[in-house]
Coordinates of C-alpha atoms in Angstrom, one line a residue:
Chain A
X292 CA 117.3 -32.7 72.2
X293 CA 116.8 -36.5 72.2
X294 CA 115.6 -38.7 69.7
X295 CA 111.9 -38.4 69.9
X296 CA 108.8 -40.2 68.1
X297 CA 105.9 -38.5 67.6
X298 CA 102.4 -40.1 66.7
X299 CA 98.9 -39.2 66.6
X300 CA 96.2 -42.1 66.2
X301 CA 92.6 -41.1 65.0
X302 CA 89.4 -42.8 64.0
X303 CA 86.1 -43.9 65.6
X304 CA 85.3 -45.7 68.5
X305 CA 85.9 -49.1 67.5
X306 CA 88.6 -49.4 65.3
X307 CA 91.2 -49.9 67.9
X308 CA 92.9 -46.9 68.2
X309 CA 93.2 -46.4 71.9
X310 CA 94.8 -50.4 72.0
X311 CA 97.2 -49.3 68.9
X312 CA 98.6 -46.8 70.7
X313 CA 99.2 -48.5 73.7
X314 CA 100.8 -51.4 72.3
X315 CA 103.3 -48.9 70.2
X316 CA 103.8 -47.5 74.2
X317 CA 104.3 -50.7 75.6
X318 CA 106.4 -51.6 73.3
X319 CA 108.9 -48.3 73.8
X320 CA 108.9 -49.0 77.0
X321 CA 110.0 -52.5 76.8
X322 CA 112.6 -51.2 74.9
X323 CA 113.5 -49.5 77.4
X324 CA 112.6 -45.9 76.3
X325 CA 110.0 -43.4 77.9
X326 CA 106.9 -42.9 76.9
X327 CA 103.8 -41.3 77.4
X328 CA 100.2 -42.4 75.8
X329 CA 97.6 -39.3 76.2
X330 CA 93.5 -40.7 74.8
X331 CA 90.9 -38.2 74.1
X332 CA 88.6 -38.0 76.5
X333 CA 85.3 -36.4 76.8
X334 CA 81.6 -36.7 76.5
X335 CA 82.0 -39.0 73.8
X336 CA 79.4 -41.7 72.5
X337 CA 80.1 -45.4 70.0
X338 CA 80.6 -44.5 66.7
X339 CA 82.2 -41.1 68.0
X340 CA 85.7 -40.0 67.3
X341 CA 88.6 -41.2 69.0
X342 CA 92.2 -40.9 69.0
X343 CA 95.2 -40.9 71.3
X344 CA 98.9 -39.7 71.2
X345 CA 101.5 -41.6 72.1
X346 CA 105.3 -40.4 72.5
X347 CA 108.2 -42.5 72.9
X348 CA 111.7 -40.8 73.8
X349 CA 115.6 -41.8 74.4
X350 CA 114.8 -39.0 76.8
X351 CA 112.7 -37.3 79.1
X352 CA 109.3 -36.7 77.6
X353 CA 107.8 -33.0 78.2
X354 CA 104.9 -31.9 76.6
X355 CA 102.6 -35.3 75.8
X356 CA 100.2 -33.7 73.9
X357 CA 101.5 -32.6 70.3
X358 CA 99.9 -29.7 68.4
X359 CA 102.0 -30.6 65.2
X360 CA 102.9 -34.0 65.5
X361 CA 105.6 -36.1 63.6
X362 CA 103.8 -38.8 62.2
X363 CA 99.6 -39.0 62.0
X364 CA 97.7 -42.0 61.1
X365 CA 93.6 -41.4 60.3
X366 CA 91.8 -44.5 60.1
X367 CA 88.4 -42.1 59.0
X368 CA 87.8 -39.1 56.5
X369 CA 86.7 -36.8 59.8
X370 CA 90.3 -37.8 61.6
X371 CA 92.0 -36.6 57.9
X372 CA 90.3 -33.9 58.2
X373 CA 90.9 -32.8 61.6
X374 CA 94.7 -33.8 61.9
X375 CA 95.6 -33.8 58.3
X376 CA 96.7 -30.0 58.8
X377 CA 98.4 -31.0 61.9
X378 CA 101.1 -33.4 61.0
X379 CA 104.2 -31.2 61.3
X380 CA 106.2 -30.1 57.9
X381 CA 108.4 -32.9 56.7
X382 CA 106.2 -35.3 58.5
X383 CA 104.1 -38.4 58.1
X384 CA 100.9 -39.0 57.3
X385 CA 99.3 -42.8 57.0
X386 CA 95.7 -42.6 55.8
X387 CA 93.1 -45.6 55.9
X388 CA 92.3 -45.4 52.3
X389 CA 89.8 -47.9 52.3
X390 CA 87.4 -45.7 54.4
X391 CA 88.6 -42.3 53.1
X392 CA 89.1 -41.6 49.8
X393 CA 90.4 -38.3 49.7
X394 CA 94.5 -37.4 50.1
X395 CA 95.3 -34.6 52.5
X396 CA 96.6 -32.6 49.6
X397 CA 99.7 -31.4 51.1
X398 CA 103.0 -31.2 49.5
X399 CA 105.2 -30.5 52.3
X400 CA 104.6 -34.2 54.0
X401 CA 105.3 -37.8 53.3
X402 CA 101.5 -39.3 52.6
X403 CA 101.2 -43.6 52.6
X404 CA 98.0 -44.5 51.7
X405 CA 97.3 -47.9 53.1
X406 CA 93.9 -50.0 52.6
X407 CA 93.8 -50.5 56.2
X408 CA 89.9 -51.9 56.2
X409 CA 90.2 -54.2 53.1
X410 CA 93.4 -56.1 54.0
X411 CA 91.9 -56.1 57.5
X412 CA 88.7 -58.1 56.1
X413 CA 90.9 -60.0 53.8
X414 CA 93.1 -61.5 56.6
X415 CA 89.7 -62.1 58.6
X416 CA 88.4 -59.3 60.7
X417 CA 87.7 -55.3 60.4
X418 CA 89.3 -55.5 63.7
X419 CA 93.0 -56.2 62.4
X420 CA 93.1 -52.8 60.7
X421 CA 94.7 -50.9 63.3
X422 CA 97.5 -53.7 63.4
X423 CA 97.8 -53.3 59.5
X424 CA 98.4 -49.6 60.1
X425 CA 100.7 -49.8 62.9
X426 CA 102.9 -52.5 60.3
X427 CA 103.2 -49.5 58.2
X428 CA 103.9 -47.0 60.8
X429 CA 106.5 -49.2 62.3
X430 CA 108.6 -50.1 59.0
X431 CA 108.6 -46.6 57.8
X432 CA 110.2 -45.2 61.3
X433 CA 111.3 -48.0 62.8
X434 CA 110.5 -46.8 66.4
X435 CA 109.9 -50.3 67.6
X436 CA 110.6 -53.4 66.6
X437 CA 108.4 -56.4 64.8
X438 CA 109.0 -58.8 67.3
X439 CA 108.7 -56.3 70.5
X440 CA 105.0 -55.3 69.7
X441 CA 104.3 -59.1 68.9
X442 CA 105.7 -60.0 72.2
X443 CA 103.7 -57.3 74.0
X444 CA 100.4 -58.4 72.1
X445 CA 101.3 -61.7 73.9
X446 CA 101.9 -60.2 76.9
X447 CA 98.6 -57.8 77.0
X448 CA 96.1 -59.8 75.4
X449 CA 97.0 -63.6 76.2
X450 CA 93.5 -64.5 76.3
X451 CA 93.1 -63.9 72.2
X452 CA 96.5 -66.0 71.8
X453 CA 94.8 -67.1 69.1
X454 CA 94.6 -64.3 67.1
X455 CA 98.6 -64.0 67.7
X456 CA 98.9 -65.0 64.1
X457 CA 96.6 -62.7 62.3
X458 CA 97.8 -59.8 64.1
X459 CA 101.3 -60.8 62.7
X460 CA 100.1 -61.2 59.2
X461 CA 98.0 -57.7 59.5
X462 CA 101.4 -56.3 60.9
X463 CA 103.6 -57.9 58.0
X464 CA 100.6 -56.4 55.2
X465 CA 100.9 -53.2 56.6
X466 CA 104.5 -53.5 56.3
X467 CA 104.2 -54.6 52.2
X468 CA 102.1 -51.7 51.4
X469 CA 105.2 -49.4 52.2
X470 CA 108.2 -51.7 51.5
Chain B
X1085 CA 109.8 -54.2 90.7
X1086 CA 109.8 -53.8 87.2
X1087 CA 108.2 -50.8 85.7
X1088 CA 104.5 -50.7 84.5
X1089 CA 102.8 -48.2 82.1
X1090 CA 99.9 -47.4 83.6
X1091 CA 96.9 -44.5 83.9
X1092 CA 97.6 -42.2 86.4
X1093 CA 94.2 -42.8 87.9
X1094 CA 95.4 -46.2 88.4
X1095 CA 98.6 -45.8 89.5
X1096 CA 97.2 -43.1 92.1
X1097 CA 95.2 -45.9 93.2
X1098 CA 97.8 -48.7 93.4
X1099 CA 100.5 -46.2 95.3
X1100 CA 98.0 -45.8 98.2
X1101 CA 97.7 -49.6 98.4
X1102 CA 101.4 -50.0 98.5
X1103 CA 101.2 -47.8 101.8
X1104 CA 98.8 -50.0 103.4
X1105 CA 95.8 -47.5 102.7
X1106 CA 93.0 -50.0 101.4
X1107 CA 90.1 -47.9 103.2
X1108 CA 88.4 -45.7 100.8
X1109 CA 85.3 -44.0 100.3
X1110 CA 84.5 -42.1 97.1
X1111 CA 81.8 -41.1 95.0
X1112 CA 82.6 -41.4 90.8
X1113 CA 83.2 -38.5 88.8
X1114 CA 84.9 -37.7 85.4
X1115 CA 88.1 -37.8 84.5
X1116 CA 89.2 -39.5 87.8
X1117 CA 86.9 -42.3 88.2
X1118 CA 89.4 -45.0 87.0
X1119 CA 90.2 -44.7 90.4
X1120 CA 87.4 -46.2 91.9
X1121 CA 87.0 -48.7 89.4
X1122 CA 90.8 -49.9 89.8
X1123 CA 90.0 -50.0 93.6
X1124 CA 86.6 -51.9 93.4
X1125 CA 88.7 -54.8 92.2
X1126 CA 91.9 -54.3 93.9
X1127 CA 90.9 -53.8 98.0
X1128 CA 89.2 -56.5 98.6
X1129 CA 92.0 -58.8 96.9
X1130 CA 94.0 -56.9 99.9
X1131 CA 91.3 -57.3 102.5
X1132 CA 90.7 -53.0 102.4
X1133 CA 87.0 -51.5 102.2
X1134 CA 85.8 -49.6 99.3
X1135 CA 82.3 -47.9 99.9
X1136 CA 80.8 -45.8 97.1
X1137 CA 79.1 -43.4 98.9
X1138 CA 75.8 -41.2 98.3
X1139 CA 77.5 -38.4 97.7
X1140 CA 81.0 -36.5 98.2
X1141 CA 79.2 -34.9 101.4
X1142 CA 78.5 -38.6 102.7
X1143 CA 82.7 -39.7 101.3
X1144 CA 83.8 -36.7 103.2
X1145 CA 82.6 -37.5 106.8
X1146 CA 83.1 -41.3 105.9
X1147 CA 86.4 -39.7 106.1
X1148 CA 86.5 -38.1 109.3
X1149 CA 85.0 -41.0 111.0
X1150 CA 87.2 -43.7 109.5
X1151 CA 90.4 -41.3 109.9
X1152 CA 89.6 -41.3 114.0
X1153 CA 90.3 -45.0 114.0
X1154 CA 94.1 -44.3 113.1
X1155 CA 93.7 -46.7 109.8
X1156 CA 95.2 -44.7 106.8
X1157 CA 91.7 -43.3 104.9
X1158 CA 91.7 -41.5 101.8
X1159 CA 89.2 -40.2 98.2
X1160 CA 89.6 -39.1 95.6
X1161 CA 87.3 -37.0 92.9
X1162 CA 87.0 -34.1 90.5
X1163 CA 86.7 -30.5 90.9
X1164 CA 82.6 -30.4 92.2
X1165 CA 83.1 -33.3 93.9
X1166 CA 85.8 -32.1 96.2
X1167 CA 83.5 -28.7 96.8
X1168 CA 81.0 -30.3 98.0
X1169 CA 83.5 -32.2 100.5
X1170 CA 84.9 -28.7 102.3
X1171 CA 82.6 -28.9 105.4
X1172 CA 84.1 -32.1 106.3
X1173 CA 87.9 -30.9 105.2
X1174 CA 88.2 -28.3 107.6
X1175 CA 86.3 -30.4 110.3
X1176 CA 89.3 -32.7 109.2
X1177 CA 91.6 -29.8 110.0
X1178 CA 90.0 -28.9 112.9
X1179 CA 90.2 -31.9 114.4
X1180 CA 93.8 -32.4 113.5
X1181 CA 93.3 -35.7 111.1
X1182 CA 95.9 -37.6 109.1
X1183 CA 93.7 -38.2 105.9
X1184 CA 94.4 -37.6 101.7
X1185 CA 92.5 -36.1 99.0
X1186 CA 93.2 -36.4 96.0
X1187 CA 91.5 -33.6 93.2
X1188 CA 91.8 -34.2 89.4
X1189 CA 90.9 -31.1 88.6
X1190 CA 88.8 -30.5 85.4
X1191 CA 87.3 -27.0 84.3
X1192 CA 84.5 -25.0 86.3
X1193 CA 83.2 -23.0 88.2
X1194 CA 80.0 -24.9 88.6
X1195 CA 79.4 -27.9 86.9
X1196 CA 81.7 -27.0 84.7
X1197 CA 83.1 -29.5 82.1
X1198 CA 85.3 -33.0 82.3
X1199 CA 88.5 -32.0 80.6
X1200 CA 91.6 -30.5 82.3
X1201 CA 91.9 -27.5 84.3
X1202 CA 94.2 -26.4 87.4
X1203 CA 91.7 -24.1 88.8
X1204 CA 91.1 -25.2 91.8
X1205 CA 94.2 -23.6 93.1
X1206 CA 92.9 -21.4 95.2
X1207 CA 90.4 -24.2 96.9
X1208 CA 92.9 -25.8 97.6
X1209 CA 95.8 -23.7 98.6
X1210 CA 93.8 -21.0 100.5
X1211 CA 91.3 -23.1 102.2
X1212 CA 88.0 -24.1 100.0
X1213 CA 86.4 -25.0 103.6
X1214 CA 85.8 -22.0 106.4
X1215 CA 88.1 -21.2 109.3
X1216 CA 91.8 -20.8 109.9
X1217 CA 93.7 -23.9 108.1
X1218 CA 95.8 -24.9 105.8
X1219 CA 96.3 -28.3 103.7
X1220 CA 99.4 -29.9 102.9
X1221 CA 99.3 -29.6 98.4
X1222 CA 101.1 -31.6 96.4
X1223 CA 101.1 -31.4 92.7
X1224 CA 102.6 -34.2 90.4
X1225 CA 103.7 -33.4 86.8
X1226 CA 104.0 -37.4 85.6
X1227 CA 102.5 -40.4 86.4
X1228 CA 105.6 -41.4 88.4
X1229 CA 105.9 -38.4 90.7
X1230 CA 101.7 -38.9 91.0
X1231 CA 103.2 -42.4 92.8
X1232 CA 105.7 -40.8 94.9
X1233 CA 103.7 -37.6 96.1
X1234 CA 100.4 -40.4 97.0
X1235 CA 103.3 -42.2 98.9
X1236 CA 104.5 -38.7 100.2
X1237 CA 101.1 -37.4 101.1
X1238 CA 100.1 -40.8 103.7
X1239 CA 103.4 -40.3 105.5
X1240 CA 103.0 -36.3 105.9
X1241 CA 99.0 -37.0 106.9
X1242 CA 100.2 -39.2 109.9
X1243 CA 103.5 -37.1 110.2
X1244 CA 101.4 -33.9 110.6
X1245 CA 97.9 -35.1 111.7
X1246 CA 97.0 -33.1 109.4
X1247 CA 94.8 -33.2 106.1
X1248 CA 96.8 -33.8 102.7
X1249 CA 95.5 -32.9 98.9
X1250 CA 96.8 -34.1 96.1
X1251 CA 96.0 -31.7 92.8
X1252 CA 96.3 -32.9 89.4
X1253 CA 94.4 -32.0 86.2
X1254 CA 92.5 -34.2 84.5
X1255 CA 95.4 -35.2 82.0
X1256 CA 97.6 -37.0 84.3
X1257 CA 94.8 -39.0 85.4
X1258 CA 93.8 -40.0 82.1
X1259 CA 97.4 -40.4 80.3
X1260 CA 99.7 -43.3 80.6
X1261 CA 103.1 -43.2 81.7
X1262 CA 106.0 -45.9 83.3
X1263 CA 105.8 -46.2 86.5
X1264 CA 107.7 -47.8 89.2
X1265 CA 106.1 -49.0 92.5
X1266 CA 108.5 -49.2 95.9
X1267 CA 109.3 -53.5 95.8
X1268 CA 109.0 -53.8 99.6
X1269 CA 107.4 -50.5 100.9
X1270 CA 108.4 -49.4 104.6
X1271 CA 107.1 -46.0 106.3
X1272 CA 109.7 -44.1 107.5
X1273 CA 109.7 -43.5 110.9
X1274 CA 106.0 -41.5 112.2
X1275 CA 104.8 -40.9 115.4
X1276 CA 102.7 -43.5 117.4
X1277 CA 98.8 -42.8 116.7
X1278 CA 98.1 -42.5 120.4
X1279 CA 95.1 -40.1 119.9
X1280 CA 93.4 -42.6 117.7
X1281 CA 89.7 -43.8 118.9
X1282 CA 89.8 -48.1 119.3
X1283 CA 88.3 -48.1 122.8
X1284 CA 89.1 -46.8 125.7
X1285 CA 89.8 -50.1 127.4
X1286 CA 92.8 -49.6 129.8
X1287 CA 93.2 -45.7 129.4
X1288 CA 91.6 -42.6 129.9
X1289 CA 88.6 -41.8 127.3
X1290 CA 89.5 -39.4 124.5
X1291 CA 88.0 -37.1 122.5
X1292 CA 88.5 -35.9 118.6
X1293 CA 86.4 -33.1 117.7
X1294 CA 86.5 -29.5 115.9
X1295 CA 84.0 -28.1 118.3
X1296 CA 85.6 -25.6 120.8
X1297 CA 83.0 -23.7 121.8
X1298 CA 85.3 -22.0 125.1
X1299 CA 87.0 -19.4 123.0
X1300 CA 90.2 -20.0 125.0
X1301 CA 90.1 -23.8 124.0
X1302 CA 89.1 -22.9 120.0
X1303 CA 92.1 -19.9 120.0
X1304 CA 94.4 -22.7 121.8
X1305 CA 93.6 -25.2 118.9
X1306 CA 94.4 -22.5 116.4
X1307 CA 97.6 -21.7 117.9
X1308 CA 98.4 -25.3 117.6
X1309 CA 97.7 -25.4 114.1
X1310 CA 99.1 -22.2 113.0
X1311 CA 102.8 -23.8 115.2
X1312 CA 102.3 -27.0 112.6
X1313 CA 101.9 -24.7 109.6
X1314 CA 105.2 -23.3 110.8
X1315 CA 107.0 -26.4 111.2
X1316 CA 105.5 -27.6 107.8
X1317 CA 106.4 -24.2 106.1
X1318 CA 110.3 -25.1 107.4
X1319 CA 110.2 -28.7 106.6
X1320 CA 108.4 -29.6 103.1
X1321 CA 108.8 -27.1 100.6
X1322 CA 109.4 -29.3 97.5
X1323 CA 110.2 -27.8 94.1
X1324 CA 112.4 -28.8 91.0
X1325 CA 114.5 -26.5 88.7
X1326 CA 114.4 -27.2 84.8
X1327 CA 117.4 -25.5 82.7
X1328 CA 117.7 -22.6 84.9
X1329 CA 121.3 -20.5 85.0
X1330 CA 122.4 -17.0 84.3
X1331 CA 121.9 -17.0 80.7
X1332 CA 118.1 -17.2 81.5
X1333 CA 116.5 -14.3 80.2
X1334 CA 112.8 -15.0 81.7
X1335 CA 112.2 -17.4 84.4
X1336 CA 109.1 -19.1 83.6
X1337 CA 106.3 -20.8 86.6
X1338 CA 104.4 -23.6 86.1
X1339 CA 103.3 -27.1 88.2
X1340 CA 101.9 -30.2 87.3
X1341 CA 101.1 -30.8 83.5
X1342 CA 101.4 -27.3 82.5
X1343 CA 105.0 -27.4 83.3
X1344 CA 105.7 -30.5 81.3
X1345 CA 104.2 -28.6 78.3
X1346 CA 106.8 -25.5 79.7
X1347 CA 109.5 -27.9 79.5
X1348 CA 109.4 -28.6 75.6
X1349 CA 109.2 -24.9 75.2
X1350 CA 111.9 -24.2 77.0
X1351 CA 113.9 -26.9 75.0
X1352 CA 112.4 -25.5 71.6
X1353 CA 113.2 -21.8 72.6
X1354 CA 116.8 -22.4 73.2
X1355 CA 117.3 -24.2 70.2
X1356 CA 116.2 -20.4 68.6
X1357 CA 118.9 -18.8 71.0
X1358 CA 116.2 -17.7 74.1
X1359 CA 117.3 -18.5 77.3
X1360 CA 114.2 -19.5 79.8
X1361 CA 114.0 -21.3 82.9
X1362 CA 111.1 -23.0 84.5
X1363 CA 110.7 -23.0 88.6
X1364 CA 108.0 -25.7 89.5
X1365 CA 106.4 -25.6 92.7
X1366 CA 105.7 -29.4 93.9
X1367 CA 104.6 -28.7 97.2
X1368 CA 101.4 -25.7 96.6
X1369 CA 101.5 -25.5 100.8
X1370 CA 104.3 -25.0 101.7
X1371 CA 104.5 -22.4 98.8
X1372 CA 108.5 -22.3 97.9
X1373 CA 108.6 -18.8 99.3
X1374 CA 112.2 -17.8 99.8
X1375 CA 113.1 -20.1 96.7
X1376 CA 110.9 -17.9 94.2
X1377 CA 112.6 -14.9 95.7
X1378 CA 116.0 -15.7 95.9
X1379 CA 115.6 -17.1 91.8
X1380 CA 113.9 -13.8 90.7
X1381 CA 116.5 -11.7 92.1
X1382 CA 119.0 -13.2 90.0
X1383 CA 120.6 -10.6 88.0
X1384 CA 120.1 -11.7 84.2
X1385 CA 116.8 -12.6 84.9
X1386 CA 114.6 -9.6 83.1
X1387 CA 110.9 -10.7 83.3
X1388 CA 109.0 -13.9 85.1
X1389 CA 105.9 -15.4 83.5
X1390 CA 103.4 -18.3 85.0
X1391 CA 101.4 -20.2 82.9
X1392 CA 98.6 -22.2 83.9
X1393 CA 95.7 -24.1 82.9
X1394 CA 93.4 -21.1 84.8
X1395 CA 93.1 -17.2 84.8
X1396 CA 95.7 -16.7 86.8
X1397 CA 95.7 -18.7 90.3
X1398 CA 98.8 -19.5 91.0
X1399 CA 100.5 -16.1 89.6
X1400 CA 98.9 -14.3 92.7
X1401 CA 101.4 -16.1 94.7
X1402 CA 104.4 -15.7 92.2
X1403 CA 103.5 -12.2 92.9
X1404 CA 103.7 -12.1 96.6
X1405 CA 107.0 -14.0 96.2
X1406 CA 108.8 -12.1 94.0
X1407 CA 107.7 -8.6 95.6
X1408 CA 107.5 -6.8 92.6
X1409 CA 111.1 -7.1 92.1
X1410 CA 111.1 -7.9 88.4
X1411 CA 107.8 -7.4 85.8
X1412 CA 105.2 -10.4 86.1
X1413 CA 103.6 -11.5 83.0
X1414 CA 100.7 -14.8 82.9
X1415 CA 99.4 -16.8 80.2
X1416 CA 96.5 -19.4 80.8
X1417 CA 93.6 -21.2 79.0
X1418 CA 90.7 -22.5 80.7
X1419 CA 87.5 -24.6 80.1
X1420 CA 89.6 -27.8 79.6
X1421 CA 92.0 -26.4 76.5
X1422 CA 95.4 -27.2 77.7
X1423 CA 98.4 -24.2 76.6
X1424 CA 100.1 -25.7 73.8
X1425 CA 104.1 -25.5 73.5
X1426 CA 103.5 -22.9 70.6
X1427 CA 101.4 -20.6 72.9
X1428 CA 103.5 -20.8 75.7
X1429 CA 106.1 -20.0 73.3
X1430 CA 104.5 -17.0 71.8
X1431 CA 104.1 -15.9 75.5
X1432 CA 107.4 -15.7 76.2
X1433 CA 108.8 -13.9 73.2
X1434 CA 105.7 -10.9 73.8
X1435 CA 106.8 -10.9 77.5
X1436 CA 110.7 -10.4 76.1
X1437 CA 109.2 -8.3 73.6
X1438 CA 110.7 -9.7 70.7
X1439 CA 107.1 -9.9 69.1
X1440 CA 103.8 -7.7 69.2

């Protein structure tokens, strides 16, 4: 089977998650591989729960919802404890650990807990968390590259240019926590 | 033109503007309404007409009447939505009109609920409206080949004069895929709309109606639609193959999302030494009649299984294909939860028997 990258984003509205994902997807496919980015959807409310999966392949991509996914990142205790048990065995698991302070408990995955929130506020906005995340998710699989999802945040969100350089730095923190 | 990741809602609604369709009517409704809201901004950037109607009764003779101009007319909506447009469909029918609907099916019967479903097979492929007539059914299984068939369904519309649906479930309107959009689209060649209603300036008035009340006329138009049934049977059966060849123990069926899901199985099975194959019907109507036969009666193939997102549409035709020629098993979830890879899995190994 073809190399295949595996990731479920969770948290509540607000904290980016849907955009995460689909900068990680634009980025695959500007690399040239498929992908496929699948939100929640439903009778949902702000403040709700919200994640999204996205899958980026040398391949063709079949199933685009995962029921044991590779790699997980929870940016909220409820996401933790809804896809906690889901990352597959041997699999990754990023947890925001400024909002949840609890581990999933599991010994048969690779846990990184990264303070998400705090370095987010630190750097200048809650908003930069999912950025921080994502620069932890990246490093650790490698399934983009640094300068591919900064030149797609250009790409997709020109009009908060200005916020290029944050988002780098919130990338680069991420990155640190797991170096 | 270089490729896009888009929503399939979106890319739905970007194909049919490629073809030149920019006149749509359409009431919203979950999970396709990114349709609409993708075409409020991008018709009148081409000079097309979006109306929001009153209701989907209201969209679906907006429909009928636009659709007698000649112009390329299409909707789409969700499961109750496209009920409450049946009247006008087989009016559509009747009155032998190139138009599309699109359905992004989510979970009933009734009101239902807004996440994915696929059972609306039967409305769609049997006739949700009254009286004897088909529609053309496609059903995409990525956002790409949701792009082709919308291309695919305009040119068989004015090919057939004939109504066309798309089905999908809500999924592939809601996910994001690449897609790639023709760079300088061209129709192939279509007959000349000479039956179209502009005016009867310089020729003899003409009439487009469903209303025959002669019974010689109405069994004349019902001979002329059940001769372009034939010719469509003949000409646009569409289906793709995935990993089927004699070491195929079961032959699984499966269309749109559901057989993307089928896919990883398959690819997961074989890696533990089971052999499966997946047939996917793309065209609904035409049904790939001979084609499901002619793969079941292949020798190593012990049992057949369809899986959908229903409880059990689809499988009903599997069944009058395959003429009881090999053991039918089916597998299906409803009320928006989607068959996981691991439970289409476990469905094939109690159909080979190699669990309880």
């Amino acid at each position: 089977m073809p190399k295949q990258f595996e990731v479920t984003l969770a948290g509540f509205g607000g904290q980016g998650i849907m955009l995460a994902g689909q900068l990680l997807a634009y980025s695959g496919m500007a690399e040239g591989k498929q992908v496929t980015w699948v939100p929640s959807y439903g009778p949902e409310m702000r403040g709700g729960t919200a994640y999204c999966t996205v899958v980026i392949s040398e391949g063709r991509i079949g199933a685009p919802i995962i029921t044991q996914p590779q790699s997980v990142c929870v940016f909220n205790r409820p996401s933790l404890e809804k896809f906690g048990p889901m990352v597959k065995s041997g699999g990754l698991l990023f947890i925001n650990s400024s909002l949840v302070d609890i581990a999933s408990g599991r010994k048969d995955i690779n846990e990184y807990l990264i303070p998400a929130t705090d370095t987010a506020v630190k750097i200048g906005s809650v908003k930069f968390a999912n950025m921080v995340m994502l620069g932890a998710y990246i490093h650790i699989t490698s399934v983009v590259k640094f300068e591919t999802i900064l030149q797609i945040f250009l790409e997709k969100m020109g009009d908060k240019r200005q916020f290029l350089e944050s988002n780098r730095i919130a990338l680069e923190e991420g990155r640190k926590f797991v170096q | 033109m270089a490729k896009k990741l888009m929503k399939g809602n979106e890319a739905i609604a970007e194909a049919a503007v490629c073809v030149g369709a920019i006149n749509y009517f359409a009431y919203p409704i979950t999970p396709q309404s990114e349709v609409a809201e993708y075409l409020a901004r991008r018709l009148p950037e081409v000079g097309g007409v979006f109306i929001q109607a009153e209701s989907e009764v209201a969209v679906g003779n907006m429909l009928f009447g636009a659709a007698c101009s000649g112009k390329r007319v299409f909707t789409t909506s969700s499961s109750p939505g496209i009920s409450l447009m049946q009247e006008a469909i087989s009016y559509m029918a009747g009155a032998h009109l190139p138009v599309v609907i699109v359905n992004i099916m989510r979970g009933g019967p009734g009101l239902g609920g807004i996440l994915p479903a696929q059972s609306d097979y039967f409305q769609a492929v049997k006739g949700g409206g009254h009286g004897d007539y088909r529609l053309i059914v496609l059903a995409p299984s990525s956002v790409q080949e949701a792009v082709d068939l919308t291309i695919l369904a305009f040119q068989l519309a004015d090919k057939y004069r004939a109504p066309v649906m798309m089905i999908g479930d809500g999924m592939i309107g809601q996910m994001m895929e690449s897609v790639e959009f023709p760079a300088k689209y061209q129709d192939p060649p279509l007959p000349p709309k000479d039956w179209a209603l502009g005016g009867a300036r310089g020729r003899k008035p003409q009439v487009i109606k469903s209303l025959f009340l002669d019974p010689i006329a109405l069994e004349k138009n019902n001979i002329l639609l059940a001769e372009k049934y034939k010719v469509i049977r003949e000409n646009e059966v569409r289906y793709e193959l995935y990993k089927v060849n004699n070491k195929n123990r079961l032959l699984l069926f499966a269309y749109g999302m559901m057989a993307r899901i089928c896919q990883t199985a398959i690819d997961e099975l074989e890696t533990e030494g089971i052999s499966v194959g997946l047939f996917r019907p793309i065209s609904l109507f035409p049904f790939p009649e001979k084609e499901v036969y002619r793969e079941v009666l292949k020798d190593n193939i012990e049992r057949l299984l369809t899986v959908e997102m229903s409880m059990g549409q689809m499988v009903e035709d599997i069944e009058r294909c395959s003429k009881g020629k090999k053991p039918l098993g089916f597998y299906g979830r409803t009320g928006g939860i989607v068959p996981m890879t691991e439970e289409v899995k476990g469905a094939v190994k109690k159909e080979l028997g190699l669990v309880k």
